Short mmCIF file of C-alpha atoms and ligand atoms in Angstrom, two decimals:
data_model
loop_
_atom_site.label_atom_id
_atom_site.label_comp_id
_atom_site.label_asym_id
_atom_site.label_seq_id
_atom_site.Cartn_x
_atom_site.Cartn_y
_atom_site.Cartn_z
CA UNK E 1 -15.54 -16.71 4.02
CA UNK E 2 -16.14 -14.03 1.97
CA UNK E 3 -18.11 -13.11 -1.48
CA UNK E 4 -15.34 -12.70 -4.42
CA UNK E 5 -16.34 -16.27 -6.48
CA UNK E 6 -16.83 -17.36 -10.53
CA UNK E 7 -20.21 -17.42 -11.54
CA UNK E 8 -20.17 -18.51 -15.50
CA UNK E 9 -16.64 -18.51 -15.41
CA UNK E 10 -16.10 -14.56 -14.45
CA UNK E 11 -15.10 -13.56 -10.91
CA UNK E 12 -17.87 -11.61 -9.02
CA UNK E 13 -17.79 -9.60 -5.96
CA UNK E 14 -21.50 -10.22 -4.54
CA UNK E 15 -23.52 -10.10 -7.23
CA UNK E 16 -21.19 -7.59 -9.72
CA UNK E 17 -18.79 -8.84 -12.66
CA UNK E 18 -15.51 -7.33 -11.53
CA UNK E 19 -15.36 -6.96 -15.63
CA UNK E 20 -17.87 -4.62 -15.30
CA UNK E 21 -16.17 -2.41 -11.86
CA UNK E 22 -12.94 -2.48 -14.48
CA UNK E 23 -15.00 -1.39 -17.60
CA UNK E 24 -16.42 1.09 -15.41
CA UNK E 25 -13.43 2.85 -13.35
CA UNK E 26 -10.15 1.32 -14.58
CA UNK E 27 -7.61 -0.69 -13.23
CA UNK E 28 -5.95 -0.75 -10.69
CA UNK E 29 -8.95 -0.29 -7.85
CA UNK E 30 -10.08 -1.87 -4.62
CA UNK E 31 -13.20 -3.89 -4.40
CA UNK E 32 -14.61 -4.29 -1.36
CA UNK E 33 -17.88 -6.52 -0.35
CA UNK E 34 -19.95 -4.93 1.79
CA UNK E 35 -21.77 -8.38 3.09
CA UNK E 36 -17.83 -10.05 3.74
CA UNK E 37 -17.50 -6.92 6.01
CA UNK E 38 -20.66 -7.21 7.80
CA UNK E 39 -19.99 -10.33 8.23
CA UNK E 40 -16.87 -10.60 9.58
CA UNK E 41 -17.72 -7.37 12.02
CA UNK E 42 -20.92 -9.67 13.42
CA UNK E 43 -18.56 -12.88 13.34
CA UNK E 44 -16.08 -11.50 15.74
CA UNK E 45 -18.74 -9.88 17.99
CA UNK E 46 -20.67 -13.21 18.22
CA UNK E 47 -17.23 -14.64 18.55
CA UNK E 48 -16.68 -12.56 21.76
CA UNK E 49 -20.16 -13.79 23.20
CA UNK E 50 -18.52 -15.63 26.33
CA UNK E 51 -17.10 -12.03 27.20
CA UNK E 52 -20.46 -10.12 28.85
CA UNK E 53 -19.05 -6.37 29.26
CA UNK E 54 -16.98 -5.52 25.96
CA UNK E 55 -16.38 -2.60 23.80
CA UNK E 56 -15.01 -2.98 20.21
CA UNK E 57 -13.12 -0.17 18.73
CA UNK E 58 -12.22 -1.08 14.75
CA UNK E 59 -8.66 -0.21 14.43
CA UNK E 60 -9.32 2.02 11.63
CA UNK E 61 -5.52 2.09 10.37
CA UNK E 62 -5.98 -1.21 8.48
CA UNK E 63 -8.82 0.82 6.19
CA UNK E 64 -9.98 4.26 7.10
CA UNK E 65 -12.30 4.52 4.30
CA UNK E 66 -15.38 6.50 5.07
CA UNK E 67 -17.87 4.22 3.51
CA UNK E 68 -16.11 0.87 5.34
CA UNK E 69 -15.91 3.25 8.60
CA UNK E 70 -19.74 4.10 8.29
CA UNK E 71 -20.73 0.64 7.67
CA UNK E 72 -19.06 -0.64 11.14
CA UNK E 73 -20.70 2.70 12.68
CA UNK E 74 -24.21 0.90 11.98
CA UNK E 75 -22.46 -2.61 13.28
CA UNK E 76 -22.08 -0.61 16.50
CA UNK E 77 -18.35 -0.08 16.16
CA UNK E 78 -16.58 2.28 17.97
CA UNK E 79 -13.03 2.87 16.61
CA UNK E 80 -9.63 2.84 17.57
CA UNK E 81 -7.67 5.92 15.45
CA UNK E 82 -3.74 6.71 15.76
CA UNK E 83 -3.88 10.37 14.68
CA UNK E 84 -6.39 13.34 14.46
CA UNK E 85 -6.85 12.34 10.67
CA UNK E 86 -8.00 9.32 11.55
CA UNK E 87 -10.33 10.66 14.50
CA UNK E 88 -12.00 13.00 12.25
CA UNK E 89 -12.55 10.07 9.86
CA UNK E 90 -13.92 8.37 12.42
CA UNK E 91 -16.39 11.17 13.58
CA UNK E 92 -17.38 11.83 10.05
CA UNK E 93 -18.38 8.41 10.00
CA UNK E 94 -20.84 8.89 12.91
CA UNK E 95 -18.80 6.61 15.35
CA UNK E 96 -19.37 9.00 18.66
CA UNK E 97 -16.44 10.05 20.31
CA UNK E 98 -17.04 8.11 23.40
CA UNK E 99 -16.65 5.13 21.52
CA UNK E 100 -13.38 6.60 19.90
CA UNK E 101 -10.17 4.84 21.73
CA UNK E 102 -6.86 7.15 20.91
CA UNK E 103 -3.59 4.99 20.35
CA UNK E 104 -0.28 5.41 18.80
CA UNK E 105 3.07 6.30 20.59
CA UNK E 106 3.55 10.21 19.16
CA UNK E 107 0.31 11.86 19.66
CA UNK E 108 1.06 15.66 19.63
CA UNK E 109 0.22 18.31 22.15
CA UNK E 110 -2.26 19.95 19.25
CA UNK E 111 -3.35 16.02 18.79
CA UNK E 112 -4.14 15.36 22.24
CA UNK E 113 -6.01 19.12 22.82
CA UNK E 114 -8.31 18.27 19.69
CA UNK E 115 -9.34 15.02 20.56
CA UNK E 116 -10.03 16.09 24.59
CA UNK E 117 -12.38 18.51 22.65
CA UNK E 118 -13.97 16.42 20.39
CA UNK E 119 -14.68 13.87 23.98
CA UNK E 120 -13.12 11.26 22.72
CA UNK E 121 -13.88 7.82 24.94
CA UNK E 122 -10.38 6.92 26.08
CA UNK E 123 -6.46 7.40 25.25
CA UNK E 124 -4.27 4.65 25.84
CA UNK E 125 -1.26 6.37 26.80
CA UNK E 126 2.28 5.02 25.50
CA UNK E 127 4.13 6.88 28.20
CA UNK E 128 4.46 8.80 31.43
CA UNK E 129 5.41 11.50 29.94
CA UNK E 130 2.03 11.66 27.59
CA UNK E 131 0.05 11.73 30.90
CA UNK E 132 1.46 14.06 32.39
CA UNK E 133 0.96 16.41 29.25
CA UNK E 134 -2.87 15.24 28.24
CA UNK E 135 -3.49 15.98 32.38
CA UNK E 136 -1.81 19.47 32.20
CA UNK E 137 -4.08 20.15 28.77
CA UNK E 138 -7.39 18.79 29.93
CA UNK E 139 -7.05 21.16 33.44
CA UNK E 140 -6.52 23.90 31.14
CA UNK E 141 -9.25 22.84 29.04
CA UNK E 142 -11.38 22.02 32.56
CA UNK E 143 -11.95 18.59 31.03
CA UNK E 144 -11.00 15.47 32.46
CA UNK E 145 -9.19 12.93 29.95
CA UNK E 146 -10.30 8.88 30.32
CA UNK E 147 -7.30 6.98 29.88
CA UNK E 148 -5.37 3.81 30.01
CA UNK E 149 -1.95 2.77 30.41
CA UNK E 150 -0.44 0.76 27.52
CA UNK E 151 2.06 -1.57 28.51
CA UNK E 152 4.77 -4.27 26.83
CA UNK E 153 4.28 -7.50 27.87
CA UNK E 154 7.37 -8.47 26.73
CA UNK E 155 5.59 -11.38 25.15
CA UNK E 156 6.57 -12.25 21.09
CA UNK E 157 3.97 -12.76 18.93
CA UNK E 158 5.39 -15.00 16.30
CA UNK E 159 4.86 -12.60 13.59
CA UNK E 160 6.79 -10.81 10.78
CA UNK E 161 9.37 -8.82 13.13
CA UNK E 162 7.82 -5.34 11.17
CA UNK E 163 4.53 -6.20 12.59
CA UNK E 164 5.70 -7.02 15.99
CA UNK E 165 4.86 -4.63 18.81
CA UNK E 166 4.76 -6.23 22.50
CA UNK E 167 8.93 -7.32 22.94
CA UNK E 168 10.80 -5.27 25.14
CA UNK E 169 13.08 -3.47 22.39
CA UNK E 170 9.47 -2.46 20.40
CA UNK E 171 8.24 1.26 20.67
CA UNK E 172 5.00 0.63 22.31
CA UNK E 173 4.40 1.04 25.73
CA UNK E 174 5.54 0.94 29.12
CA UNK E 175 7.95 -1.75 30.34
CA UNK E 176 5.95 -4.06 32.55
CA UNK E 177 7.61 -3.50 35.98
CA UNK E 178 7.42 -0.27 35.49
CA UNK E 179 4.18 0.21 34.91
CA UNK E 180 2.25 -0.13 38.26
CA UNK E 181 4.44 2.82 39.79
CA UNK E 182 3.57 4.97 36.33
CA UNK E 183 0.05 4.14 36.79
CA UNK E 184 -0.16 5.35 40.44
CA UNK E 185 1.81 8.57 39.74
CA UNK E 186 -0.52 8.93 36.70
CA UNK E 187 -3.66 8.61 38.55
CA UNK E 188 -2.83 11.23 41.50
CA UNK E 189 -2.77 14.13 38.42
CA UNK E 190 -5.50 16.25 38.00
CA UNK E 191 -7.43 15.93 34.78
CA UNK E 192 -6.69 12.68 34.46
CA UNK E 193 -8.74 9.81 35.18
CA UNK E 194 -6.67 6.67 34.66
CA UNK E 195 -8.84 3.63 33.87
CA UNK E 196 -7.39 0.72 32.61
CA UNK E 197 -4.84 -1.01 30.95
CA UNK E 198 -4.32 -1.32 26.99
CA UNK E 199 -1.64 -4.12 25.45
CA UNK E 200 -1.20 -4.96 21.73
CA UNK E 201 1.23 -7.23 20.94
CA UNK E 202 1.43 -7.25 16.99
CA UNK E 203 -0.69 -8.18 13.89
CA UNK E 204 -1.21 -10.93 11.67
CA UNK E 205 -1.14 -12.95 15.00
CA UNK E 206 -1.83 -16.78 14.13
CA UNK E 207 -1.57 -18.93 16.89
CA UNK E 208 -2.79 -17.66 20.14
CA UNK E 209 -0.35 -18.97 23.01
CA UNK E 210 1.84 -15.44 22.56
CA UNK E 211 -1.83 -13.38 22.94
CA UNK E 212 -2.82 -15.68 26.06
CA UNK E 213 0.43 -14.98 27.59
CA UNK E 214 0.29 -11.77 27.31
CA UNK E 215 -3.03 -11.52 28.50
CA UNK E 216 -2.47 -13.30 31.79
CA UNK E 217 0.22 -10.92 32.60
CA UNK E 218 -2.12 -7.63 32.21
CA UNK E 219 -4.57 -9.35 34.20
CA UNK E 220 -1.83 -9.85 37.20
CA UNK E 221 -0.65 -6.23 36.35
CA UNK E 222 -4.28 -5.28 36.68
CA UNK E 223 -4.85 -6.98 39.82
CA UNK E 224 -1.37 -5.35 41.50
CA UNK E 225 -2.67 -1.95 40.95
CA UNK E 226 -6.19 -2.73 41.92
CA UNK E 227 -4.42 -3.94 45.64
CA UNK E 228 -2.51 -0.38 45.55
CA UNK E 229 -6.08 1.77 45.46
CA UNK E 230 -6.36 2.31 41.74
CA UNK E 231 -9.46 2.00 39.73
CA UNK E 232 -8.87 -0.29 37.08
CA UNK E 233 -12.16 -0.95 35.31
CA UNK E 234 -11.11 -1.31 31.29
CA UNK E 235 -8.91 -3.63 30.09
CA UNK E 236 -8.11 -3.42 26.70
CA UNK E 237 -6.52 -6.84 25.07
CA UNK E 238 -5.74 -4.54 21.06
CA UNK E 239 -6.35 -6.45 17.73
CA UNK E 240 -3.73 -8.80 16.09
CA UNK E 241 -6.25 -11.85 15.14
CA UNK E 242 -4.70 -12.96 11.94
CA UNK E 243 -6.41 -13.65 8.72
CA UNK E 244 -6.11 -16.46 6.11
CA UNK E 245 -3.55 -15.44 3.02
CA UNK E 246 -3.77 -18.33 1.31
CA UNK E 247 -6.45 -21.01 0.44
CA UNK E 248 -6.64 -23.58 2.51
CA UNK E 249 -4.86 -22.16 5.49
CA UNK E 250 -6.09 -22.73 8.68
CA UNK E 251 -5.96 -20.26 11.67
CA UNK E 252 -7.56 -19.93 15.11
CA UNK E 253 -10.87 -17.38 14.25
CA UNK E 254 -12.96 -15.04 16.15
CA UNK E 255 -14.46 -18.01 17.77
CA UNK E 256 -11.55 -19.86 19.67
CA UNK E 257 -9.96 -16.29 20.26
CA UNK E 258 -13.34 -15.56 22.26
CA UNK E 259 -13.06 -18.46 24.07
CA UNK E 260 -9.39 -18.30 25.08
CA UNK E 261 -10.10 -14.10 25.86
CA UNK E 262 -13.48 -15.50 28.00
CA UNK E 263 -11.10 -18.03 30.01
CA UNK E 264 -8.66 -15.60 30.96
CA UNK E 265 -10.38 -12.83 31.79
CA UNK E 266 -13.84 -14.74 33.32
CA UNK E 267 -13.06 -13.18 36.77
CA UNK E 268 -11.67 -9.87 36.09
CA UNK E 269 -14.57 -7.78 36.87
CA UNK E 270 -13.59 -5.45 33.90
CA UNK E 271 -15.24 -3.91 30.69
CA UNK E 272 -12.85 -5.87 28.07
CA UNK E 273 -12.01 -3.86 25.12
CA UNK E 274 -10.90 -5.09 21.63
CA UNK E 275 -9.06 -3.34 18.34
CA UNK E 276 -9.46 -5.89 15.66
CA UNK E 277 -8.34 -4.30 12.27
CA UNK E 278 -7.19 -7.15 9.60
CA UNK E 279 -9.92 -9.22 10.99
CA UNK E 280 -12.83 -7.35 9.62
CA UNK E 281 -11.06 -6.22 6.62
CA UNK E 282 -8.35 -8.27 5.03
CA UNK E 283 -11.04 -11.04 3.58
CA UNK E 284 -13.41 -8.49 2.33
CA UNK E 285 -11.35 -6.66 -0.26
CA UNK E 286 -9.32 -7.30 -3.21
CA UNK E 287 -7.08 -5.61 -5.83
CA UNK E 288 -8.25 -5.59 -9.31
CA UNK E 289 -5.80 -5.23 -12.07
CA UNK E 290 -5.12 -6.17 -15.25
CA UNK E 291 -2.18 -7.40 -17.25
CA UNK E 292 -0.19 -5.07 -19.11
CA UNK E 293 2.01 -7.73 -20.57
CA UNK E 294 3.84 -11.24 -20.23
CA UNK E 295 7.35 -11.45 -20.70
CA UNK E 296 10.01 -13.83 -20.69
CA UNK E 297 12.52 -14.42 -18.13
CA UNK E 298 15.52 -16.52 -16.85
CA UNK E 299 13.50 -18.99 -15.16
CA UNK E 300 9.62 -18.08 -15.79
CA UNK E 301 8.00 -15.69 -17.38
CA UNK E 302 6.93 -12.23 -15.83
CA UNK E 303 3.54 -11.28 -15.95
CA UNK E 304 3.66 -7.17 -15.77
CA UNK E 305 0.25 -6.37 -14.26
CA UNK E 306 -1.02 -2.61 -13.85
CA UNK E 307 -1.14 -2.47 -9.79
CA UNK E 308 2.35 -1.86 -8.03
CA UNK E 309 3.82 -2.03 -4.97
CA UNK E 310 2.76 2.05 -4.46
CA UNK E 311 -0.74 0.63 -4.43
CA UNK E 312 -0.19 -2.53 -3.10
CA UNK E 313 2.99 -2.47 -0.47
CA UNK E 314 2.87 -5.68 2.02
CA UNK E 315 4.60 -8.11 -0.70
CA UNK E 316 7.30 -5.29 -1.15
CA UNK E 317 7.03 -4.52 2.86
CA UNK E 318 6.26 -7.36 4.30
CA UNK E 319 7.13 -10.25 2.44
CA UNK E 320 3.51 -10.96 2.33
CA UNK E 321 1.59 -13.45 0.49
CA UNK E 322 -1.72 -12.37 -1.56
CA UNK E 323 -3.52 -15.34 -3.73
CA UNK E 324 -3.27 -14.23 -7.83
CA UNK E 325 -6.30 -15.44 -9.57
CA UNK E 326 -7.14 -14.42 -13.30
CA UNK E 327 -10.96 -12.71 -13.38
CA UNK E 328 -12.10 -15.22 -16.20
CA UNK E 329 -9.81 -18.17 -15.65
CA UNK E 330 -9.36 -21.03 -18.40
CA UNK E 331 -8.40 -23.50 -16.40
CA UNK E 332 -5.22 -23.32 -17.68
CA UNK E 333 -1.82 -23.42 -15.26
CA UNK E 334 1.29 -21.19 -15.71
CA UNK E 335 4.29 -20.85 -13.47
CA UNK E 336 5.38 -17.02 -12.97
CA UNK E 337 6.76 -14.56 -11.30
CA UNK E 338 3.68 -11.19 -11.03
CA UNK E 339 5.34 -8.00 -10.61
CA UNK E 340 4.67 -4.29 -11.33
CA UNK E 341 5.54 -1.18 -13.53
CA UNK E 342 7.56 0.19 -10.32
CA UNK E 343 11.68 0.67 -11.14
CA UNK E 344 12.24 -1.28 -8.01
CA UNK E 345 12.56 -5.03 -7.80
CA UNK E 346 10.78 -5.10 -4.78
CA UNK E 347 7.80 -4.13 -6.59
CA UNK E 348 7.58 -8.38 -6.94
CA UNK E 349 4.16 -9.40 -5.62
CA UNK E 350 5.29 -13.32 -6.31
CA UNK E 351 7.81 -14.99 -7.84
CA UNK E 352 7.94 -19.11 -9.18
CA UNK E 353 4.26 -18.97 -8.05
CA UNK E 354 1.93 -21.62 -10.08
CA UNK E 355 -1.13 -19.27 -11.56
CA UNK E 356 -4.09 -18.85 -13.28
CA UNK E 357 -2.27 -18.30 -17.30
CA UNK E 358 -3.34 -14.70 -18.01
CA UNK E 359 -1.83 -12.90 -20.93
CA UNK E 360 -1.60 -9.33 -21.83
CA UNK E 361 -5.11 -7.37 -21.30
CA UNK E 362 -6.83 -10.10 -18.98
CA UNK E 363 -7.99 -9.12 -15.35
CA UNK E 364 -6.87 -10.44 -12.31
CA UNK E 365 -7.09 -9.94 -8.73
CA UNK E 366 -5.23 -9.66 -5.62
CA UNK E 367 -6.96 -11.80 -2.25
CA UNK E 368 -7.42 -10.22 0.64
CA UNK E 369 -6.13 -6.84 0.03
CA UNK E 370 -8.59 -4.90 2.12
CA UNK E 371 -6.70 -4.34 5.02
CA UNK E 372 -3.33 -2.14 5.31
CA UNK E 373 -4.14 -2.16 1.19
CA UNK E 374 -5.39 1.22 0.11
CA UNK E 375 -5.17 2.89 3.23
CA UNK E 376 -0.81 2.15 2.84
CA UNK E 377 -0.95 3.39 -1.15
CA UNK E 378 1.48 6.17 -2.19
CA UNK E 379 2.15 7.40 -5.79
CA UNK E 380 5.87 6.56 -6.04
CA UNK E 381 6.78 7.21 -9.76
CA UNK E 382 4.19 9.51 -10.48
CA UNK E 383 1.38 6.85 -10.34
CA UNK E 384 -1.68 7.68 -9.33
CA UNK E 385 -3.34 7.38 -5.82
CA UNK E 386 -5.24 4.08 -6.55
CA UNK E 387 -9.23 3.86 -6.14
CA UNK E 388 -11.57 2.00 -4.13
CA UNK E 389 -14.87 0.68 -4.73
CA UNK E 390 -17.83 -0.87 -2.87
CA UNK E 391 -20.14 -3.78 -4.34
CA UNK E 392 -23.63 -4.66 -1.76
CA UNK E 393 -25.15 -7.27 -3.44
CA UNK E 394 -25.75 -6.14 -7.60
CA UNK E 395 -25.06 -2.53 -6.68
CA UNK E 396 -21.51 -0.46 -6.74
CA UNK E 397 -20.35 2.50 -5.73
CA UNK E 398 -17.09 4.41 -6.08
CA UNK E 399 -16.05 5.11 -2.41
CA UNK E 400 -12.76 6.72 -3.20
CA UNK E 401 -11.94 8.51 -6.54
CA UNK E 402 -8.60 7.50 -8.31
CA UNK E 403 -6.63 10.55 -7.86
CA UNK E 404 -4.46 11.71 -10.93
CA UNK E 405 -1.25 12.60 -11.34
CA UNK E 406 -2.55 15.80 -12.63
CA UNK E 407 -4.16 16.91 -9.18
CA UNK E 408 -0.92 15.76 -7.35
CA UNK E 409 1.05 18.29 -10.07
CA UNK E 410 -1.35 20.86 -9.78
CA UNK E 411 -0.63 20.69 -5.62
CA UNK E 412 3.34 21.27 -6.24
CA UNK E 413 4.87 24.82 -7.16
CA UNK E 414 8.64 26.02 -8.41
CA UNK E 415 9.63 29.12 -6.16
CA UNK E 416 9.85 32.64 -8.15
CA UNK E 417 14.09 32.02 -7.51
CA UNK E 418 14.19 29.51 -9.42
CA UNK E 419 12.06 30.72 -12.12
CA UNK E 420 13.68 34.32 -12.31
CA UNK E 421 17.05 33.74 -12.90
CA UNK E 422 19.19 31.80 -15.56
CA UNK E 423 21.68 30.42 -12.58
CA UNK E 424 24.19 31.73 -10.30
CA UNK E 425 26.30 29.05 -9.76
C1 PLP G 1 -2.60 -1.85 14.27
C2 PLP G 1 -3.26 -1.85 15.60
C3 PLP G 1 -4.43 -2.60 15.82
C4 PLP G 1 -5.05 -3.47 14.76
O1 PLP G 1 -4.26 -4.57 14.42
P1 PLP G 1 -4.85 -5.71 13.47
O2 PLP G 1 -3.74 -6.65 13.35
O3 PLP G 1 -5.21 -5.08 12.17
O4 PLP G 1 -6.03 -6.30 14.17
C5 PLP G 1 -5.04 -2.52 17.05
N1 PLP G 1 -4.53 -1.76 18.05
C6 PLP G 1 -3.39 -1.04 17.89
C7 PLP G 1 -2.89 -0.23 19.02
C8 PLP G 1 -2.72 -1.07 16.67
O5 PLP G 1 -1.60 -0.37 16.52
#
């Protein structure tokens, strides 16, 4: 559910005209509902209700704004960040670094030493080789780093192969039968504390027989190294949950993903800890953007619209589907492709899809843009870096200025040598 709907025949998000947000800051820009994200964060906590000792860390990849970031901080989200830029996002947010879970497979030395200042909660290690360097920094630093052991299941989600992360031939992780001998060498080192075990096996995950698998191997893992000595008192299962693209689809939700994660861990004896990202944020933003003309094709008509793949990239990346729907709709049907200005034809956000008719100069939206939206924008052909705003019931706010192509000049410089001279070649 979430709180983009017509009221007298003009889309709203919560109680503002997205007319007005356009008026205001000009298309394209991100809306984002403040009451969709609180209530997705409190649906998938009471979701995870069966699970008694729990820790969720939003995986702040899938939208690192600050305002979206402090808003979970006062849900009593921790966060799960993949680089420093993300950590300090996090910590400006007022997440405390305890709660603040450290993934991603290339973590740098300078990386690692920053966030073992900062006390950050836990890193999930991707390798052996990452231990062994976070131990050697944190004796140095006379800390000791918290950390877990991420491993690959070796399980297959079922999802888009570029959002797939727990097969054997993926980046992530340890190999499985490996990973009770890494964890014991890991645990002997000094500054380390090894803790737990971390697994994610992809995103966009919609049926939940790949997760379950996987699950039931880490807790066997778990249970092997807990017979060789080894403290293992976190387990943490990642994000994935998928979200609904289109209308009317139906997925498994926080609910029957609590109760399938409650079954298979009931007698672990573990704090459980979760990384949902497209969860909490997919449903509660959108793209707004308006038409910049209709033209005819081959088969159907294109309808140019101002956003583009550099502010929008899962169609072009993914093959992803986001629901069109025209901002002041006449009830009136057209079948069309939607693409943008880009000089790319992957810049196609739908093709032969049946549409709201918009012509040139209406407003439309994207669905459930506001996760791996914004936070994946570039400006590819000089565009510029694309806005986000935040509605809470009839107020807005700006949250993240449009960025011109102007300031992105201004940032660029030609070298004296090629300035001076009239060519040597
Ligand atoms: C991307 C990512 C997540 C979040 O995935 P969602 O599908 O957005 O829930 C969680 N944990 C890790 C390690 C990730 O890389």
């Amino acid at each position: 559910m979430d709180h983009f709907e017509l009221r007298n025949g003009v889309l709203h998000a919560e109680d503002v005209g997205l007319t007005a947000i356009a008026a205001a800051v000009g298309t394209p820009v991100y809306v984002y509902s403040r009451a969709t994200l609180e209530r997705h964060a409190r649906v998938f906590a009471a979701g995870l209700a069966g699970v008694p000792d729990k820790h969720i860390a939003f995986a702040v990849k899938s939208n690192p704004n600050l305002a979206v970031l402090r808003l979970l901080a006062r849900e009593g989200y921790g966060a799960d960040v993949v680089s420093e830029g993300e950590m300090r996002r996090a910590l400006a947010a007022g997440i405390p670094a305890a709660d603040i879970v450290f993934s991603g497979v290339g973590k740098t030395k300078a990386e690692l030493a920053s966030a073992l200042e900062e006390g950050i909660g836990q890193f999930n290690l991707e390798s052996e080789e990452e231990g062994v360097e976070l131990a050697v920094i944190a004796a140095a630093q006379d800390r000791q780093a918290v950390a877990a052991l991420r491993v690959n299941p070796d399980v297959d989600a079922g999802t888009h192969s570029k959002i797939s992360t727990g097969k054997a031939d993926n980046k992530f992780g340890v190999a499985y039968d490996q990973a009770g001998a890494i964890y014991a060498r890991l645990a002997a080192l000094d500054g380390l504390t090894m803790r737990g075990l971390a697994v994610h096996i992809g995103s966009q995950i919609t049926n939940l027989d790949p997760s379950r698998a996987a699950f039931i191997k880490m807790g066997a893992l778990m249970r092997s190294i807990r017979s060789a000595g080894h403290l293992v008192s976190h387990m943490d299962l990642g994000g994935g949950l998928g979200v609904p693209y289109r209308e009317g689809e139906e997925l498994p939700g926080p609910a029957e993903y609590g109760a399938m994660v409650a079954e298979v861990t009931a007698d672990w004896q573990a704090t459980i800890m979760f990384e949902p990202g497209r969860v909490i944020t997919g449903n509660a933003g959108v793209l707004l953007t308006e038409v910049i003309r209709v033209k005819p094709g081959a088969n159907h008509p294109f309808v140019v619209v101002d956003a583009a793949m550099n502010d929008l990239v899962r169609p072009a990346m993914y093959d992803a589907w986001h629901d069109f729907a025209a901002v002041r709709p006449t009830g009136e049907r057209i079948t069309a492709n939607i693409v943008g200005p880009i000089c790319e034809s992957s810049d196609t956000f739908a093709m032969a899809r049946d549409i709201d008719a918009v012509q040139a100069g209406d407003l439309a939206i994207f669905r459930t843009a506001g996760a791996y939206g914004a936070t994946m924008a570039n400006t590819y052909n000089s565009r510029a870096l694309v806005p986000e705003v935040m509605v809470d019931g009839a107020k807005w706010a700006v949250v993240a200025e449009r960025i011109e192509p102007a300031t992105i000049l201004a940032a660029e410089h030609v070298p004296d040598w090629l300035e001076s001279s009239t060519g040597s070649a």
